[in-house]
């Protein structure tokens, strides 16, 4: 589930919501799965991973993560990212390019305090992406956190990221490959609409 707040009255965001509602109607699984690709400037390597897109607020795509993870280092190195959604039940792909930044501490705390405590325990106990001897150690750290930590207080190393798009493309698949591709590029605060050949 993706929460929509303060949807801009602009065509790409209205179209996004329209397709989302259709995907919900068609019982799309993993509807909040967002693939994000980022660059580590030091060695020009690119990584991709899925995150859970939690909300779209005032035109910004928001997810949450560890601020000391590998992807966080890449976001710090280069703050332009690309993102991808594919809803197979309606054969819609959405490509996004944008600038990424952290959300505020107050925003993070409000969100964290409403989460399930087991999720919070894992967020506190896991040093995301760092090596560990075994999965048993992960589970041990998790159990210790459940018993000992304040699970309503958001740690400083965890919080939200907001992607502010400057490019959005909607790809609507067709059985004969005559796919409809519509792109929106932000130019001087206005969205420019163009069609692309399949």
Short mmCIF file of C-alpha atoms in Angstrom, two decimals:
data_model
loop_
_atom_site.label_atom_id
_atom_site.label_comp_id
_atom_site.label_asym_id
_atom_site.label_seq_id
_atom_site.Cartn_x
_atom_site.Cartn_y
_atom_site.Cartn_z
CA UNK A 1 0.00 0.00 0.00
CA UNK A 2 1.22 3.48 -0.91
CA UNK A 3 -0.13 6.50 0.96
CA UNK A 4 -0.85 9.60 -1.15
CA UNK A 5 -0.74 13.03 0.47
CA UNK A 6 -1.11 16.47 -1.11
CA UNK A 7 -1.12 15.18 -4.69
CA UNK A 8 0.03 17.98 -7.03
CA UNK A 9 -2.56 18.94 -9.62
CA UNK A 10 -0.09 18.04 -12.38
CA UNK A 11 -0.60 15.42 -15.07
CA UNK A 12 2.24 12.97 -14.23
CA UNK A 13 1.18 12.68 -10.57
CA UNK A 14 -2.51 12.39 -11.42
CA UNK A 15 -1.67 9.69 -13.96
CA UNK A 16 0.46 7.88 -11.36
CA UNK A 17 -2.49 7.85 -8.94
CA UNK A 18 -4.86 6.71 -11.69
CA UNK A 19 -2.66 3.72 -12.54
CA UNK A 20 -2.11 2.94 -8.86
CA UNK A 21 -5.86 2.80 -8.23
CA UNK A 22 -6.25 0.48 -11.22
CA UNK A 23 -3.43 -1.76 -9.94
CA UNK A 24 -5.14 -1.95 -6.54
CA UNK A 25 -8.40 -2.89 -8.26
CA UNK A 26 -6.56 -5.67 -10.12
CA UNK A 27 -5.04 -6.94 -6.84
CA UNK A 28 -1.44 -6.18 -7.74
CA UNK A 29 1.02 -7.96 -5.44
CA UNK A 30 4.03 -6.07 -4.03
CA UNK A 31 2.42 -2.87 -5.24
CA UNK A 32 4.85 -0.77 -3.19
CA UNK A 33 8.00 -2.37 -4.67
CA UNK A 34 10.28 0.37 -6.02
CA UNK A 35 13.61 -0.47 -7.66
CA UNK A 36 16.21 2.25 -7.10
CA UNK A 37 19.52 2.56 -8.93
CA UNK A 38 22.30 4.74 -7.54
CA UNK A 39 25.90 5.61 -8.38
CA UNK A 40 29.01 5.49 -6.20
CA UNK A 41 31.03 8.34 -7.66
CA UNK A 42 34.41 7.08 -6.39
CA UNK A 43 34.55 4.04 -8.67
CA UNK A 44 31.55 4.72 -10.94
CA UNK A 45 29.74 1.54 -9.92
CA UNK A 46 25.96 1.38 -10.09
CA UNK A 47 23.77 -0.63 -7.70
CA UNK A 48 20.08 -1.45 -7.81
CA UNK A 49 17.80 -2.70 -5.08
CA UNK A 50 14.11 -2.82 -4.18
CA UNK A 51 12.70 -0.69 -1.38
CA UNK A 52 9.15 -0.26 -0.08
CA UNK A 53 7.64 2.95 -1.41
CA UNK A 54 5.64 4.08 1.61
CA UNK A 55 4.11 7.33 0.44
CA UNK A 56 4.01 10.06 -2.16
CA UNK A 57 3.77 13.40 -0.38
CA UNK A 58 3.58 16.65 -2.35
CA UNK A 59 5.10 14.95 -5.38
CA UNK A 60 8.00 13.31 -3.50
CA UNK A 61 8.42 9.53 -3.33
CA UNK A 62 9.30 8.51 0.23
CA UNK A 63 10.86 5.33 1.59
CA UNK A 64 12.81 4.55 4.77
CA UNK A 65 16.24 3.03 5.33
CA UNK A 66 19.46 2.96 7.33
CA UNK A 67 21.47 6.17 6.85
CA UNK A 68 24.75 4.24 7.26
CA UNK A 69 24.06 1.55 4.65
CA UNK A 70 25.82 1.07 1.32
CA UNK A 71 23.02 2.72 -0.58
CA UNK A 72 23.14 5.68 1.81
CA UNK A 73 26.82 6.11 0.95
CA UNK A 74 25.89 6.14 -2.72
CA UNK A 75 23.12 8.68 -2.18
CA UNK A 76 25.64 10.88 -0.34
CA UNK A 77 28.15 10.43 -3.16
CA UNK A 78 25.71 11.27 -5.96
CA UNK A 79 22.20 12.52 -5.21
CA UNK A 80 20.63 11.76 -8.59
CA UNK A 81 18.88 8.38 -8.74
CA UNK A 82 16.63 6.45 -11.06
CA UNK A 83 13.66 4.39 -9.91
CA UNK A 84 11.37 1.85 -11.50
CA UNK A 85 7.94 0.40 -10.79
CA UNK A 86 6.33 -2.45 -12.70
CA UNK A 87 2.75 -3.48 -12.08
CA UNK A 88 2.37 -6.64 -14.13
CA UNK A 89 -1.36 -7.06 -13.46
CA UNK A 90 -2.04 -3.96 -15.55
CA UNK A 91 1.17 -4.11 -17.65
CA UNK A 92 2.34 -0.65 -16.59
CA UNK A 93 5.95 0.39 -16.05
CA UNK A 94 6.86 3.74 -14.49
CA UNK A 95 10.41 5.09 -14.87
CA UNK A 96 11.54 7.95 -12.64
CA UNK A 97 14.65 10.11 -12.37
CA UNK A 98 15.07 12.53 -9.52
CA UNK A 99 17.10 14.10 -6.74
CA UNK A 100 17.20 12.28 -3.41
CA UNK A 101 17.46 13.82 0.05
CA UNK A 102 16.83 12.85 3.68
CA UNK A 103 13.56 13.64 5.42
CA UNK A 104 13.58 15.62 8.69
CA UNK A 105 14.22 14.14 12.13
CA UNK A 106 10.71 15.11 13.27
CA UNK A 107 9.18 13.39 10.25
CA UNK A 108 11.25 10.26 10.93
CA UNK A 109 10.29 10.15 14.60
CA UNK A 110 6.57 10.47 13.88
CA UNK A 111 6.73 7.65 11.37
CA UNK A 112 8.95 5.42 13.54
CA UNK A 113 6.70 5.73 16.59
CA UNK A 114 3.76 4.31 14.62
CA UNK A 115 5.59 1.27 13.25
CA UNK A 116 5.41 -2.29 14.53
CA UNK A 117 7.95 -2.69 17.35
CA UNK A 118 9.50 -5.77 15.73
CA UNK A 119 10.31 -3.76 12.63
CA UNK A 120 11.78 -1.05 14.85
CA UNK A 121 13.82 -3.63 16.72
CA UNK A 122 15.39 -4.85 13.50
CA UNK A 123 16.06 -1.28 12.35
CA UNK A 124 17.89 -0.61 15.63
CA UNK A 125 19.80 -3.89 15.90
CA UNK A 126 20.94 -4.34 12.29
CA UNK A 127 24.00 -2.61 10.85
CA UNK A 128 22.55 -2.83 7.38
CA UNK A 129 24.78 -4.32 4.65
CA UNK A 130 27.73 -4.92 6.99
CA UNK A 131 29.24 -8.41 7.13
CA UNK A 132 28.26 -10.75 9.97
CA UNK A 133 29.44 -14.26 10.89
CA UNK A 134 26.06 -15.97 10.70
CA UNK A 135 22.33 -15.41 10.48
CA UNK A 136 22.09 -16.72 14.06
CA UNK A 137 23.93 -13.59 15.17
CA UNK A 138 21.36 -11.44 13.35
CA UNK A 139 18.55 -13.19 15.25
CA UNK A 140 20.42 -12.87 18.56
CA UNK A 141 20.91 -9.12 18.10
CA UNK A 142 17.25 -8.81 17.17
CA UNK A 143 16.10 -10.61 20.34
CA UNK A 144 18.39 -8.50 22.53
CA UNK A 145 16.99 -5.33 20.98
CA UNK A 146 13.41 -6.47 21.59
CA UNK A 147 14.19 -6.96 25.28
CA UNK A 148 16.38 -3.93 25.98
CA UNK A 149 15.92 -1.06 23.53
CA UNK A 150 13.44 1.82 23.48
CA UNK A 151 11.54 0.70 20.40
CA UNK A 152 9.57 3.92 19.94
CA UNK A 153 12.58 6.24 19.69
CA UNK A 154 13.90 6.64 16.17
CA UNK A 155 17.70 6.18 16.04
CA UNK A 156 19.75 8.90 14.36
CA UNK A 157 21.02 6.43 11.75
CA UNK A 158 17.56 5.56 10.44
CA UNK A 159 15.00 7.62 8.57
CA UNK A 160 13.31 8.56 5.35
CA UNK A 161 14.50 9.43 1.90
CA UNK A 162 12.50 11.61 -0.50
CA UNK A 163 12.93 11.47 -4.27
CA UNK A 164 11.86 14.64 -6.06
CA UNK A 165 11.29 13.63 -9.70
CA UNK A 166 12.41 15.68 -12.68
CA UNK A 167 11.56 12.93 -15.19
CA UNK A 168 8.69 10.42 -15.27
CA UNK A 169 7.87 7.97 -18.06
CA UNK A 170 4.78 5.79 -18.23
CA UNK A 171 5.07 2.65 -20.36
CA UNK A 172 1.80 0.87 -21.16
CA UNK A 173 2.46 -2.56 -22.64
CA UNK A 174 0.59 -3.91 -25.64
CA UNK A 175 0.32 -7.53 -26.81
CA UNK A 176 1.64 -6.66 -30.28
CA UNK A 177 4.50 -4.55 -28.84
CA UNK A 178 2.83 -1.31 -29.94
CA UNK A 179 3.54 0.03 -26.46
CA UNK A 180 2.35 3.48 -25.39
CA UNK A 181 5.22 5.50 -23.94
CA UNK A 182 4.53 8.92 -22.45
CA UNK A 183 7.30 10.97 -20.83
CA UNK A 184 7.15 14.06 -18.65
CA UNK A 185 10.25 16.23 -18.17
CA UNK A 186 10.41 19.08 -15.68
CA UNK A 187 11.46 22.32 -17.36
CA UNK A 188 11.39 25.63 -15.44
CA UNK A 189 8.87 24.23 -12.94
CA UNK A 190 6.54 23.02 -15.71
CA UNK A 191 6.12 19.47 -16.96
CA UNK A 192 6.71 18.97 -20.69
CA UNK A 193 4.82 16.02 -22.16
CA UNK A 194 6.17 13.98 -25.09
CA UNK A 195 5.44 10.62 -26.68
CA UNK A 196 8.21 8.10 -27.36
CA UNK A 197 8.32 5.42 -30.01
CA UNK A 198 8.09 1.83 -28.68
#
